[in-house]
Each structure stands twice: as structure tokens, then as C-alpha cells.
Amino acid sequence: MPDQPPTKNEAREQLEADTKVFLRRGGKITEIAQGRTNWKPKAFVMGVAEKREKEQR
């Protein structure tokens, strides 16, 4: 039976561990590609909030 791919949580934990080692060894993060963070743009959040308000009316 082939190995199962890692779960999202396992992949996230491994990425965090790799990043910590990279930074401890003197590496620098200079750029994060667009769409690669959990941060949601304020306009998106406001749009969702406004939509919910309209639906409740």
C-alpha cells in the first residue's frame, strides 16, 4: 500500500519547523508570494459582512 500524503496540519507543522530551522541558520525571508498567507484582505472581509447584513434584512 502506498504511503498516504500528509494531512494539511502535518504539512503546516513541517513547513513551520523547516522555516524555524532556516531562520536560525541565518536565512532571511524577503518575499511572500501573493495568496500564500492566511490573511484576508479587508475589502473581502467587509464584502462578506455587508452581504450577511443584507441577507438578514
Short mmCIF file of C-alpha atoms in Angstrom, two decimals:
data_model
loop_
_atom_site.label_atom_id
_atom_site.label_comp_id
_atom_site.label_asym_id
_atom_site.label_seq_id
_atom_site.Cartn_x
_atom_site.Cartn_y
_atom_site.Cartn_z
CA MET A 1 0.00 0.00 0.00
CA PRO A 2 1.50 3.38 -0.97
CA ASP A 3 2.25 5.99 1.66
CA GLN A 4 -0.58 8.42 2.35
CA PRO A 5 0.07 12.12 1.61
CA PRO A 6 0.45 14.30 4.70
CA THR A 7 -2.62 15.98 6.12
CA LYS A 8 -2.90 19.78 5.94
CA ASN A 9 -1.96 20.03 9.61
CA GLU A 10 1.08 17.76 9.19
CA ALA A 11 2.23 19.74 6.15
CA ARG A 12 1.77 23.04 8.04
CA GLU A 13 3.72 21.76 11.06
CA GLN A 14 6.57 20.55 8.82
CA LEU A 15 6.67 23.89 6.98
CA GLU A 16 6.80 25.80 10.28
CA ALA A 17 9.61 23.57 11.57
CA ASP A 18 11.58 23.96 8.32
CA THR A 19 11.09 27.74 8.42
CA LYS A 20 12.37 27.97 12.02
CA VAL A 21 15.50 25.98 11.13
CA PHE A 22 16.05 28.14 8.03
CA LEU A 23 15.79 31.37 10.05
CA ARG A 24 18.02 30.05 12.87
CA ARG A 25 20.72 29.28 10.32
CA GLY A 26 20.70 32.88 9.15
CA GLY A 27 18.24 32.65 6.29
CA LYS A 28 16.04 35.63 5.51
CA ILE A 29 12.52 35.76 4.14
CA THR A 30 12.33 38.68 1.75
CA GLU A 31 9.09 37.98 -0.08
CA ILE A 32 5.87 36.02 0.37
CA ALA A 33 4.04 35.28 -2.85
CA GLN A 34 0.59 36.81 -3.17
CA GLY A 35 -2.11 34.43 -1.98
CA ARG A 36 0.26 32.44 0.22
CA THR A 37 -0.91 33.69 3.62
CA ASN A 38 -3.98 33.19 5.79
CA TRP A 39 -4.54 36.96 5.89
CA LYS A 40 -7.74 38.06 4.19
CA PRO A 41 -7.88 41.48 2.54
CA LYS A 42 -10.07 43.94 4.41
CA ALA A 43 -12.23 44.55 1.33
CA PHE A 44 -13.10 40.84 1.17
CA VAL A 45 -14.00 40.72 4.84
CA MET A 46 -16.10 43.87 4.56
CA GLY A 47 -17.85 42.47 1.47
CA VAL A 48 -18.78 39.29 3.32
CA ALA A 49 -20.02 41.25 6.34
CA GLU A 50 -22.13 43.52 4.15
CA LYS A 51 -23.58 40.51 2.30
CA ARG A 52 -24.56 38.87 5.58
CA GLU A 53 -26.24 42.06 6.75
CA LYS A 54 -28.27 42.26 3.54
CA GLU A 55 -29.30 38.60 3.86
CA GLN A 56 -30.51 39.17 7.42
CA ARG A 57 -32.77 42.07 6.39
#
